């Protein structure tokens, strides 16, 4: 599907100060967020009106007028086409077509569309600032970057819509799912937990080798929330904040692939007699949902999914090259001399993705056609590619043996 960008307008804020160094991001980000004079003027008006609303002693009529003006201005600044809004609800959405400022506008739309801004009294200006700060704190890695963050969150939004999750979960749980998806890889350094532990990095030492990356993502997320201008939970009472913090942390920690077997096994034990009134059942389902979204690239069309494999392998190879240089253990699936695209994806789809998505399908049969079927097709395609690769390798091996014999 081709999405109409004619009605898309750039995200209306300058970059905010990040709690972590982002000098490596600034050149491309500044270009992405360049806005013309008109949008700057509208933004200034929007900020001024928002401050007026916050002033004490304003008359009810004045406050209502300001709110209406804010709503009108927000629509002027960032307007997604109907086609784009519909496409965002589908697993087929192609994020490669969009610039960072456009993806930020899409994320903002999701929070509004799900009723989260309304139900939790989130300041729309704070939402924009928070999303910009989120962008600032994703590094420019080949794979674990802001576009990956967007894809995971868009897939979560898609699953919420497709599976009617707002009928199953509370709005607080929906907010936690979306926010955890946005924050789940914040400040990822491009080197996985095994590297952190084996290299005895500061991160591994800080978190005692227990999910160092995921703990770090959580810490960065809540450091951002500690900035008043970026705290979308500002209007939460202490108990509500404690709940959203705990739920968000639990979900982000669940994305550590070292816990995959444990989480999936627990979910399989519950799925046949699943009870939405059972807190343990619901908590387990939410962990599985964010896991599905985190590794969902192969659910998407081939032309969308395949570039992500190249990005991931590039990041893997960067790590394995460093591990070899530092004399650290190297995982075979990350070694450029041992892994191919076909071998990497065949095993991952067969033994990780399909078992998990097929289990989720027991609760939500509607995902079979749009998620499980594409996964099966992707598995078949990579198995065929693997057979071709194996045949080529066997031929080369045979030719080399013949040449050696002639010598």
mmCIF file of C-alpha atoms in Angstrom:
data_model
loop_
_atom_site.group_PDB
_atom_site.id
_atom_site.type_symbol
_atom_site.label_atom_id
_atom_site.label_comp_id
_atom_site.label_asym_id
_atom_site.label_seq_id
_atom_site.Cartn_x
_atom_site.Cartn_y
_atom_site.Cartn_z
ATOM 1 C CA UNK A 1 0.000 0.000 0.000
ATOM 2 C CA UNK A 2 1.250 3.490 -0.871
ATOM 3 C CA UNK A 3 0.459 6.082 1.761
ATOM 4 C CA UNK A 4 -0.543 9.651 0.883
ATOM 5 C CA UNK A 5 1.872 12.088 2.510
ATOM 6 C CA UNK A 6 0.346 15.187 0.931
ATOM 7 C CA UNK A 7 -1.406 16.131 4.149
ATOM 8 C CA UNK A 8 1.505 15.342 6.469
ATOM 9 C CA UNK A 9 3.137 18.312 8.183
ATOM 10 C CA UNK A 10 6.405 18.283 10.112
ATOM 11 C CA UNK A 11 6.384 17.710 13.878
ATOM 12 C CA UNK A 12 6.106 21.154 15.468
ATOM 13 C CA UNK A 13 8.900 21.459 17.997
ATOM 14 C CA UNK A 14 12.627 21.965 18.103
ATOM 15 C CA UNK A 15 14.725 19.232 19.671
ATOM 16 C CA UNK A 16 14.688 19.184 23.449
ATOM 17 C CA UNK A 17 17.703 18.727 25.642
ATOM 18 C CA UNK A 18 18.422 15.041 26.177
ATOM 19 C CA UNK A 19 19.734 13.530 29.416
ATOM 20 C CA UNK A 20 22.201 11.531 27.325
ATOM 21 C CA UNK A 21 24.779 12.639 24.675
ATOM 22 C CA UNK A 22 23.256 12.739 21.190
ATOM 23 C CA UNK A 23 25.854 14.663 19.192
ATOM 24 C CA UNK A 24 25.988 11.820 16.718
ATOM 25 C CA UNK A 25 22.268 12.318 15.965
ATOM 26 C CA UNK A 26 22.137 16.092 15.679
ATOM 27 C CA UNK A 27 22.991 16.635 11.977
ATOM 28 C CA UNK A 28 20.317 14.301 10.592
ATOM 29 C CA UNK A 29 17.780 15.198 13.285
ATOM 30 C CA UNK A 30 18.112 18.942 12.674
ATOM 31 C CA UNK A 31 17.439 18.429 8.987
ATOM 32 C CA UNK A 32 14.460 16.207 9.751
ATOM 33 C CA UNK A 33 12.893 18.774 12.073
ATOM 34 C CA UNK A 34 13.482 21.917 9.998
ATOM 35 C CA UNK A 35 10.204 23.835 9.893
ATOM 36 C CA UNK A 36 9.255 26.992 8.078
ATOM 37 C CA UNK A 37 8.397 30.366 9.567
ATOM 38 C CA UNK A 38 4.647 29.795 9.517
ATOM 39 C CA UNK A 39 4.856 26.592 11.518
ATOM 40 C CA UNK A 40 7.162 28.317 14.007
ATOM 41 C CA UNK A 41 4.643 31.100 14.485
ATOM 42 C CA UNK A 42 1.815 28.599 14.952
ATOM 43 C CA UNK A 43 3.915 26.651 17.453
ATOM 44 C CA UNK A 44 4.593 29.815 19.434
ATOM 45 C CA UNK A 45 0.889 30.599 19.500
ATOM 46 C CA UNK A 46 0.144 27.059 20.629
ATOM 47 C CA UNK A 47 2.649 27.279 23.489
ATOM 48 C CA UNK A 48 1.300 30.665 24.560
ATOM 49 C CA UNK A 49 -2.271 29.374 24.628
ATOM 50 C CA UNK A 50 -1.255 26.286 26.584
ATOM 51 C CA UNK A 51 0.401 28.470 29.220
ATOM 52 C CA UNK A 52 -2.715 30.597 29.459
ATOM 53 C CA UNK A 53 -4.805 27.512 30.185
ATOM 54 C CA UNK A 54 -2.462 26.612 33.024
ATOM 55 C CA UNK A 55 -2.735 30.048 34.669
ATOM 56 C CA UNK A 56 -4.876 30.123 37.779
ATOM 57 C CA UNK A 57 -7.932 32.335 38.013
ATOM 58 C CA UNK A 58 -8.983 32.183 34.357
ATOM 59 C CA UNK A 59 -12.682 32.224 33.693
ATOM 60 C CA UNK A 60 -14.319 29.009 32.508
ATOM 61 C CA UNK A 61 -15.253 30.586 29.176
ATOM 62 C CA UNK A 62 -11.675 31.740 28.569
ATOM 63 C CA UNK A 63 -10.274 28.313 29.384
ATOM 64 C CA UNK A 64 -12.718 26.608 27.043
ATOM 65 C CA UNK A 65 -11.883 29.075 24.254
ATOM 66 C CA UNK A 66 -8.157 28.423 24.735
ATOM 67 C CA UNK A 67 -8.701 24.668 24.634
ATOM 68 C CA UNK A 68 -10.653 24.968 21.401
ATOM 69 C CA UNK A 69 -7.906 27.155 19.915
ATOM 70 C CA UNK A 70 -5.284 24.589 20.957
ATOM 71 C CA UNK A 71 -7.274 21.790 19.331
ATOM 72 C CA UNK A 72 -7.670 23.790 16.119
ATOM 73 C CA UNK A 73 -3.991 24.730 15.994
ATOM 74 C CA UNK A 74 -2.863 21.174 16.644
ATOM 75 C CA UNK A 75 -4.962 20.006 13.712
ATOM 76 C CA UNK A 76 -3.417 22.721 11.527
ATOM 77 C CA UNK A 77 0.117 21.736 12.515
ATOM 78 C CA UNK A 78 -0.097 17.991 12.165
ATOM 79 C CA UNK A 79 -2.762 16.401 10.036
ATOM 80 C CA UNK A 80 -2.581 12.799 8.887
ATOM 81 C CA UNK A 81 -4.566 11.725 5.877
ATOM 82 C CA UNK A 82 -7.422 9.289 6.387
ATOM 83 C CA UNK A 83 -5.490 6.743 4.308
ATOM 84 C CA UNK A 84 -2.462 7.031 6.596
ATOM 85 C CA UNK A 85 -4.565 6.683 9.740
ATOM 86 C CA UNK A 86 -6.136 3.502 8.357
ATOM 87 C CA UNK A 87 -2.757 2.125 7.248
ATOM 88 C CA UNK A 88 -1.354 2.630 10.759
ATOM 89 C CA UNK A 89 -3.835 0.081 12.113
ATOM 90 C CA UNK A 90 -2.467 -2.667 9.830
ATOM 91 C CA UNK A 91 0.574 -4.953 10.237
ATOM 92 C CA UNK A 92 1.482 -4.214 6.616
ATOM 93 C CA UNK A 93 2.486 -0.600 7.378
ATOM 94 C CA UNK A 94 5.769 0.331 5.665
ATOM 95 C CA UNK A 95 7.859 2.521 7.977
ATOM 96 C CA UNK A 96 10.672 2.812 5.428
ATOM 97 C CA UNK A 97 8.628 5.446 3.585
ATOM 98 C CA UNK A 98 8.555 7.887 6.497
ATOM 99 C CA UNK A 99 10.937 10.482 7.902
ATOM 100 C CA UNK A 100 11.516 10.765 11.680
ATOM 101 C CA UNK A 101 9.293 13.836 12.078
ATOM 102 C CA UNK A 102 6.484 12.041 10.248
ATOM 103 C CA UNK A 103 6.839 8.974 12.442
ATOM 104 C CA UNK A 104 6.630 11.215 15.501
ATOM 105 C CA UNK A 105 3.355 12.649 14.209
ATOM 106 C CA UNK A 106 2.058 9.115 13.682
ATOM 107 C CA UNK A 107 2.973 8.153 17.249
ATOM 108 C CA UNK A 108 1.207 11.232 18.543
ATOM 109 C CA UNK A 109 -1.901 10.260 16.552
ATOM 110 C CA UNK A 110 -1.902 6.780 18.131
ATOM 111 C CA UNK A 111 -2.006 8.215 21.664
ATOM 112 C CA UNK A 112 -4.882 10.503 20.712
ATOM 113 C CA UNK A 113 -6.769 7.843 18.748
ATOM 114 C CA UNK A 114 -6.659 5.341 21.613
ATOM 115 C CA UNK A 115 -8.133 7.961 23.943
ATOM 116 C CA UNK A 116 -5.022 8.009 26.148
ATOM 117 C CA UNK A 117 -4.523 11.783 25.951
ATOM 118 C CA UNK A 118 -8.159 12.344 26.904
ATOM 119 C CA UNK A 119 -8.516 9.675 29.580
ATOM 120 C CA UNK A 120 -5.269 10.496 31.408
ATOM 121 C CA UNK A 121 -5.419 14.256 30.920
ATOM 122 C CA UNK A 122 -2.076 14.267 29.108
ATOM 123 C CA UNK A 123 -0.983 17.738 28.063
ATOM 124 C CA UNK A 124 -0.738 17.567 24.229
ATOM 125 C CA UNK A 125 2.332 19.811 24.280
ATOM 126 C CA UNK A 126 4.026 17.550 26.814
ATOM 127 C CA UNK A 127 3.242 14.547 24.596
ATOM 128 C CA UNK A 128 5.048 16.218 21.686
ATOM 129 C CA UNK A 129 8.060 17.135 23.811
ATOM 130 C CA UNK A 130 8.230 13.639 25.272
ATOM 131 C CA UNK A 131 8.184 12.008 21.845
ATOM 132 C CA UNK A 132 10.935 14.324 20.608
ATOM 133 C CA UNK A 133 13.035 13.493 23.660
ATOM 134 C CA UNK A 134 12.412 9.790 23.004
ATOM 135 C CA UNK A 135 13.728 10.275 19.469
ATOM 136 C CA UNK A 136 16.815 12.056 20.810
ATOM 137 C CA UNK A 137 17.644 9.092 23.038
ATOM 138 C CA UNK A 138 17.691 6.412 20.361
ATOM 139 C CA UNK A 139 21.166 5.991 18.912
ATOM 140 C CA UNK A 140 21.926 5.771 15.203
ATOM 141 C CA UNK A 141 22.480 1.986 15.213
ATOM 142 C CA UNK A 142 21.874 -0.114 12.094
ATOM 143 C CA UNK A 143 18.957 -1.928 13.785
ATOM 144 C CA UNK A 144 18.193 -0.758 17.328
ATOM 145 C CA UNK A 145 17.271 2.791 16.371
ATOM 146 C CA UNK A 146 14.249 5.097 16.409
ATOM 147 C CA UNK A 147 12.697 3.504 13.308
ATOM 148 C CA UNK A 148 12.727 0.145 15.127
ATOM 149 C CA UNK A 149 11.061 1.848 18.112
ATOM 150 C CA UNK A 150 8.379 3.191 15.787
ATOM 151 C CA UNK A 151 7.797 -0.199 14.126
ATOM 152 C CA UNK A 152 7.379 -1.982 17.457
ATOM 153 C CA UNK A 153 4.939 0.670 18.686
ATOM 154 C CA UNK A 154 2.996 0.685 15.413
ATOM 155 C CA UNK A 155 2.686 -3.115 15.589
ATOM 156 C CA UNK A 156 1.409 -2.799 19.164
ATOM 157 C CA UNK A 157 -1.152 -0.224 18.003
ATOM 158 C CA UNK A 158 -2.111 -2.576 15.176
ATOM 159 C CA UNK A 159 -2.619 -5.492 17.581
ATOM 160 C CA UNK A 160 -4.677 -3.317 19.942
ATOM 161 C CA UNK A 161 -6.959 -2.433 17.017
ATOM 162 C CA UNK A 162 -7.028 -5.866 15.365
ATOM 163 C CA UNK A 163 -7.616 -7.827 18.575
ATOM 164 C CA UNK A 164 -9.968 -5.256 20.168
ATOM 165 C CA UNK A 165 -7.693 -5.141 23.193
ATOM 166 C CA UNK A 166 -9.432 -2.059 24.581
ATOM 167 C CA UNK A 167 -12.383 -4.348 25.270
ATOM 168 C CA UNK A 168 -10.104 -6.733 27.209
ATOM 169 C CA UNK A 169 -7.689 -4.418 29.030
ATOM 170 C CA UNK A 170 -8.055 -1.276 31.101
ATOM 171 C CA UNK A 171 -6.910 2.026 29.605
ATOM 172 C CA UNK A 172 -4.026 2.007 32.099
ATOM 173 C CA UNK A 173 -2.877 -1.312 30.629
ATOM 174 C CA UNK A 174 -3.191 0.045 27.084
ATOM 175 C CA UNK A 175 -1.125 3.085 28.097
ATOM 176 C CA UNK A 176 1.535 0.802 29.596
ATOM 177 C CA UNK A 177 1.680 -1.380 26.454
ATOM 178 C CA UNK A 178 2.093 1.618 24.161
ATOM 179 C CA UNK A 179 4.570 3.442 26.383
ATOM 180 C CA UNK A 180 6.694 0.334 26.966
ATOM 181 C CA UNK A 181 6.822 -0.205 23.191
ATOM 182 C CA UNK A 182 7.997 3.383 22.665
ATOM 183 C CA UNK A 183 10.671 3.125 25.381
ATOM 184 C CA UNK A 184 11.736 -0.506 25.076
ATOM 185 C CA UNK A 185 15.175 0.040 23.452
ATOM 186 C CA UNK A 186 16.085 3.559 24.624
ATOM 187 C CA UNK A 187 19.804 4.356 24.338
ATOM 188 C CA UNK A 188 20.606 0.869 23.001
ATOM 189 C CA UNK A 189 24.390 0.820 22.352
ATOM 190 C CA UNK A 190 24.202 -1.692 19.488
ATOM 191 C CA UNK A 191 25.856 -4.497 21.469
ATOM 192 C CA UNK A 192 23.707 -7.135 23.177
ATOM 193 C CA UNK A 193 23.577 -8.400 26.759
ATOM 194 C CA UNK A 194 26.099 -11.175 26.186
ATOM 195 C CA UNK A 195 28.643 -8.630 25.038
ATOM 196 C CA UNK A 196 27.885 -6.387 28.029
ATOM 197 C CA UNK A 197 28.385 -9.305 30.422
ATOM 198 C CA UNK A 198 31.449 -10.838 28.748
ATOM 199 C CA UNK A 199 33.143 -7.449 28.335
ATOM 200 C CA UNK A 200 32.234 -6.542 31.924
ATOM 201 C CA UNK A 201 30.917 -3.179 30.841
ATOM 202 C CA UNK A 202 29.764 -0.502 33.270
ATOM 203 C CA UNK A 203 26.164 -1.372 32.365
ATOM 204 C CA UNK A 204 26.629 -5.054 33.219
ATOM 205 C CA UNK A 205 28.330 -4.177 36.495
ATOM 206 C CA UNK A 206 25.566 -1.731 37.426
ATOM 207 C CA UNK A 207 22.813 -4.315 36.903
ATOM 208 C CA UNK A 208 24.748 -7.381 38.146
ATOM 209 C CA UNK A 209 24.560 -9.097 34.730
ATOM 210 C CA UNK A 210 20.750 -9.292 35.015
ATOM 211 C CA UNK A 211 19.164 -7.991 31.791
ATOM 212 C CA UNK A 212 21.580 -5.041 31.728
ATOM 213 C CA UNK A 213 20.218 -3.533 28.505
ATOM 214 C CA UNK A 214 16.559 -3.805 29.458
ATOM 215 C CA UNK A 215 17.222 -2.346 32.898
ATOM 216 C CA UNK A 216 19.085 0.506 31.220
ATOM 217 C CA UNK A 217 16.187 1.171 28.821
ATOM 218 C CA UNK A 218 13.850 1.433 31.824
ATOM 219 C CA UNK A 219 16.202 3.783 33.649
ATOM 220 C CA UNK A 220 16.535 6.097 30.639
ATOM 221 C CA UNK A 221 12.759 6.090 30.152
ATOM 222 C CA UNK A 222 12.084 7.253 33.687
ATOM 223 C CA UNK A 223 14.917 9.762 33.637
ATOM 224 C CA UNK A 224 13.059 11.335 30.720
ATOM 225 C CA UNK A 225 9.796 11.240 32.674
ATOM 226 C CA UNK A 226 11.580 13.004 35.534
ATOM 227 C CA UNK A 227 11.793 16.108 33.320
ATOM 228 C CA UNK A 228 8.548 18.072 33.898
ATOM 229 C CA UNK A 229 8.362 19.176 30.249
ATOM 230 C CA UNK A 230 8.439 15.522 29.133
ATOM 231 C CA UNK A 231 6.360 13.885 31.855
ATOM 232 C CA UNK A 232 3.172 12.609 30.232
ATOM 233 C CA UNK A 233 2.236 11.169 33.650
ATOM 234 C CA UNK A 234 2.311 14.614 35.287
ATOM 235 C CA UNK A 235 -1.379 14.503 36.259
ATOM 236 C CA UNK A 236 -1.205 11.017 37.797
ATOM 237 C CA UNK A 237 -1.686 10.663 41.527
ATOM 238 C CA UNK A 238 1.117 8.793 43.380
ATOM 239 C CA UNK A 239 -0.692 5.449 43.279
ATOM 240 C CA UNK A 240 -1.465 5.702 39.554
ATOM 241 C CA UNK A 241 2.136 6.691 38.800
ATOM 242 C CA UNK A 242 3.411 3.732 40.829
ATOM 243 C CA UNK A 243 1.163 1.438 38.787
ATOM 244 C CA UNK A 244 2.140 2.773 35.362
ATOM 245 C CA UNK A 245 5.822 2.735 36.326
ATOM 246 C CA UNK A 246 5.683 -0.882 37.488
ATOM 247 C CA UNK A 247 3.733 -2.051 34.435
ATOM 248 C CA UNK A 248 6.051 -0.276 32.016
ATOM 249 C CA UNK A 249 9.165 -1.702 33.666
ATOM 250 C CA UNK A 250 7.720 -5.225 33.713
ATOM 251 C CA UNK A 251 6.937 -5.064 30.004
ATOM 252 C CA UNK A 252 10.317 -3.669 28.965
ATOM 253 C CA UNK A 253 12.151 -6.292 31.038
ATOM 254 C CA UNK A 254 10.101 -8.983 29.263
ATOM 255 C CA UNK A 255 11.793 -8.082 25.947
ATOM 256 C CA UNK A 256 15.061 -9.718 27.056
ATOM 257 C CA UNK A 257 15.272 -12.710 24.694
ATOM 258 C CA UNK A 258 17.087 -14.677 27.411
ATOM 259 C CA UNK A 259 13.651 -14.942 29.053
ATOM 260 C CA UNK A 260 11.833 -16.031 25.890
ATOM 261 C CA UNK A 261 11.411 -19.718 26.710
ATOM 262 C CA UNK A 262 10.350 -19.010 30.282
ATOM 263 C CA UNK A 263 7.681 -16.466 29.285
ATOM 264 C CA UNK A 264 6.299 -18.495 26.378
ATOM 265 C CA UNK A 265 6.151 -21.683 28.455
ATOM 266 C CA UNK A 266 4.169 -19.883 31.165
ATOM 267 C CA UNK A 267 1.780 -18.451 28.585
ATOM 268 C CA UNK A 268 1.205 -21.844 26.956
ATOM 269 C CA UNK A 269 0.186 -23.234 30.341
ATOM 270 C CA UNK A 270 -2.497 -20.553 30.671
ATOM 271 C CA UNK A 271 -3.781 -19.997 27.137
ATOM 272 C CA UNK A 272 -6.201 -22.950 26.876
ATOM 273 C CA UNK A 273 -8.074 -21.804 29.991
ATOM 274 C CA UNK A 274 -7.316 -18.121 29.764
ATOM 275 C CA UNK A 275 -9.125 -15.921 32.281
ATOM 276 C CA UNK A 276 -9.176 -12.139 31.797
ATOM 277 C CA UNK A 277 -10.185 -11.712 35.436
ATOM 278 C CA UNK A 278 -6.976 -13.454 36.536
ATOM 279 C CA UNK A 279 -4.216 -10.867 37.000
ATOM 280 C CA UNK A 280 -1.426 -13.403 36.421
ATOM 281 C CA UNK A 281 -2.985 -14.496 33.127
ATOM 282 C CA UNK A 282 -3.359 -10.915 31.914
ATOM 283 C CA UNK A 283 0.164 -9.963 32.996
ATOM 284 C CA UNK A 284 1.592 -12.917 31.079
ATOM 285 C CA UNK A 285 -0.426 -12.058 27.961
ATOM 286 C CA UNK A 286 0.832 -8.470 28.003
ATOM 287 C CA UNK A 287 4.447 -9.678 28.201
ATOM 288 C CA UNK A 288 3.859 -11.976 25.220
ATOM 289 C CA UNK A 289 2.230 -9.151 23.256
ATOM 290 C CA UNK A 290 5.193 -6.811 23.612
ATOM 291 C CA UNK A 291 7.521 -9.690 22.755
ATOM 292 C CA UNK A 292 5.523 -10.349 19.576
ATOM 293 C CA UNK A 293 5.716 -6.702 18.574
ATOM 294 C CA UNK A 294 9.430 -6.450 19.352
ATOM 295 C CA UNK A 295 10.364 -9.203 16.881
ATOM 296 C CA UNK A 296 7.504 -8.831 14.403
ATOM 297 C CA UNK A 297 9.359 -7.727 11.267
ATOM 298 C CA UNK A 298 8.702 -10.972 9.411
ATOM 299 C CA UNK A 299 4.965 -10.451 9.880
ATOM 300 C CA UNK A 300 5.225 -7.570 7.427
ATOM 301 C CA UNK A 301 5.428 -7.885 3.610
ATOM 302 C CA UNK A 302 8.731 -9.220 2.287
ATOM 303 C CA UNK A 303 9.828 -5.871 0.814
ATOM 304 C CA UNK A 304 9.327 -4.275 4.247
ATOM 305 C CA UNK A 305 10.766 -7.112 6.333
ATOM 306 C CA UNK A 306 13.902 -8.066 4.400
ATOM 307 C CA UNK A 307 15.819 -4.782 4.833
ATOM 308 C CA UNK A 308 15.497 -5.254 8.589
ATOM 309 C CA UNK A 309 17.353 -8.581 8.331
ATOM 310 C CA UNK A 310 20.240 -6.789 6.632
ATOM 311 C CA UNK A 311 20.223 -4.132 9.363
ATOM 312 C CA UNK A 312 20.251 -6.736 12.130
ATOM 313 C CA UNK A 313 23.062 -8.754 10.547
ATOM 314 C CA UNK A 314 25.098 -5.568 10.106
ATOM 315 C CA UNK A 315 24.737 -4.860 13.822
ATOM 316 C CA UNK A 316 25.543 -8.482 14.695
ATOM 317 C CA UNK A 317 28.674 -8.434 12.554
ATOM 318 C CA UNK A 318 29.851 -5.182 14.147
ATOM 319 C CA UNK A 319 29.552 -6.878 17.532
ATOM 320 C CA UNK A 320 31.238 -10.137 16.539
ATOM 321 C CA UNK A 321 34.121 -8.235 14.919
ATOM 322 C CA UNK A 322 34.673 -6.365 18.168
ATOM 323 C CA UNK A 323 34.384 -9.577 20.205
ATOM 324 C CA UNK A 324 37.072 -11.223 18.056
ATOM 325 C CA UNK A 325 39.311 -8.175 18.441
ATOM 326 C CA UNK A 326 38.840 -8.207 22.221
ATOM 327 C CA UNK A 327 39.226 -11.980 22.589
ATOM 328 C CA UNK A 328 35.630 -12.474 23.763
ATOM 329 C CA UNK A 329 33.302 -15.407 22.940
ATOM 330 C CA UNK A 330 31.436 -15.040 19.634
ATOM 331 C CA UNK A 331 27.934 -16.445 19.100
ATOM 332 C CA UNK A 332 27.755 -18.450 15.830
ATOM 333 C CA UNK A 333 24.570 -16.679 14.732
ATOM 334 C CA UNK A 334 26.452 -13.343 14.848
ATOM 335 C CA UNK A 335 29.630 -14.469 13.081
ATOM 336 C CA UNK A 336 29.909 -13.156 9.519
ATOM 337 C CA UNK A 337 31.966 -16.230 8.603
ATOM 338 C CA UNK A 338 29.287 -18.682 9.737
ATOM 339 C CA UNK A 339 25.835 -17.144 9.322
ATOM 340 C CA UNK A 340 23.797 -16.314 6.229
ATOM 341 C CA UNK A 341 20.506 -14.515 5.896
ATOM 342 C CA UNK A 342 18.706 -17.755 5.048
ATOM 343 C CA UNK A 343 20.110 -19.788 7.956
ATOM 344 C CA UNK A 344 19.507 -16.964 10.424
ATOM 345 C CA UNK A 345 15.883 -16.410 9.443
ATOM 346 C CA UNK A 346 14.843 -20.027 8.892
ATOM 347 C CA UNK A 347 15.650 -21.043 12.456
ATOM 348 C CA UNK A 348 14.351 -17.825 13.999
ATOM 349 C CA UNK A 349 10.975 -18.060 12.270
ATOM 350 C CA UNK A 350 10.527 -21.808 12.859
ATOM 351 C CA UNK A 351 11.596 -22.002 16.486
ATOM 352 C CA UNK A 352 10.896 -18.522 17.902
ATOM 353 C CA UNK A 353 8.325 -16.588 15.908
ATOM 354 C CA UNK A 354 5.836 -19.205 14.749
ATOM 355 C CA UNK A 355 5.469 -21.031 18.090
ATOM 356 C CA UNK A 356 4.781 -17.711 19.831
ATOM 357 C CA UNK A 357 2.381 -16.228 17.279
ATOM 358 C CA UNK A 358 0.519 -19.518 16.864
ATOM 359 C CA UNK A 359 0.007 -19.640 20.630
ATOM 360 C CA UNK A 360 -1.342 -16.074 20.639
ATOM 361 C CA UNK A 361 -3.610 -17.098 17.749
ATOM 362 C CA UNK A 362 -5.456 -19.429 20.138
ATOM 363 C CA UNK A 363 -6.723 -16.341 21.969
ATOM 364 C CA UNK A 364 -7.033 -14.130 18.894
ATOM 365 C CA UNK A 365 -7.898 -16.210 15.791
ATOM 366 C CA UNK A 366 -8.124 -12.990 13.769
ATOM 367 C CA UNK A 367 -4.319 -12.727 13.608
ATOM 368 C CA UNK A 368 -3.969 -15.905 11.534
ATOM 369 C CA UNK A 369 -4.590 -14.306 8.150
ATOM 370 C CA UNK A 370 -2.641 -11.082 8.697
ATOM 371 C CA UNK A 371 0.204 -12.281 10.949
ATOM 372 C CA UNK A 372 0.617 -16.046 11.121
ATOM 373 C CA UNK A 373 0.072 -16.700 7.406
ATOM 374 C CA UNK A 374 2.768 -14.166 6.382
ATOM 375 C CA UNK A 375 5.137 -15.805 8.888
ATOM 376 C CA UNK A 376 4.556 -19.228 7.350
ATOM 377 C CA UNK A 377 5.145 -17.808 3.878
ATOM 378 C CA UNK A 378 8.343 -16.161 5.065
ATOM 379 C CA UNK A 379 9.515 -19.448 6.598
ATOM 380 C CA UNK A 380 8.887 -21.275 3.311
ATOM 381 C CA UNK A 381 10.708 -18.590 1.321
ATOM 382 C CA UNK A 382 13.805 -18.704 3.539
ATOM 383 C CA UNK A 383 13.823 -22.505 3.559
ATOM 384 C CA UNK A 384 13.905 -22.469 -0.241
ATOM 385 C CA UNK A 385 16.685 -19.893 -0.150
ATOM 386 C CA UNK A 386 18.603 -22.010 2.345
ATOM 387 C CA UNK A 387 18.364 -25.066 0.061
ATOM 388 C CA UNK A 388 19.725 -22.983 -2.806
ATOM 389 C CA UNK A 389 22.540 -21.624 -0.625
ATOM 390 C CA UNK A 390 23.400 -25.141 0.585
ATOM 391 C CA UNK A 391 23.528 -26.443 -2.981
ATOM 392 C CA UNK A 392 25.852 -23.617 -4.051
ATOM 393 C CA UNK A 393 28.106 -24.233 -1.046
ATOM 394 C CA UNK A 394 28.257 -27.973 -1.745
ATOM 395 C CA UNK A 395 29.219 -27.268 -5.347
ATOM 396 C CA UNK A 396 31.978 -24.899 -4.259
ATOM 397 C CA UNK A 397 33.244 -27.422 -1.705
ATOM 398 C CA UNK A 398 33.314 -30.150 -4.361
ATOM 399 C CA UNK A 399 35.187 -27.920 -6.803
ATOM 400 C CA UNK A 400 37.740 -27.028 -4.143
ATOM 401 C CA UNK A 401 38.314 -30.718 -3.335
ATOM 402 C CA UNK A 402 38.818 -31.459 -7.041
ATOM 403 C CA UNK A 403 41.340 -28.651 -7.386
ATOM 404 C CA UNK A 404 43.193 -29.833 -4.285
ATOM 405 C CA UNK A 405 43.330 -33.357 -5.715
ATOM 406 C CA UNK A 406 44.775 -32.117 -9.005
ATOM 407 C CA UNK A 407 47.531 -30.327 -7.129
#
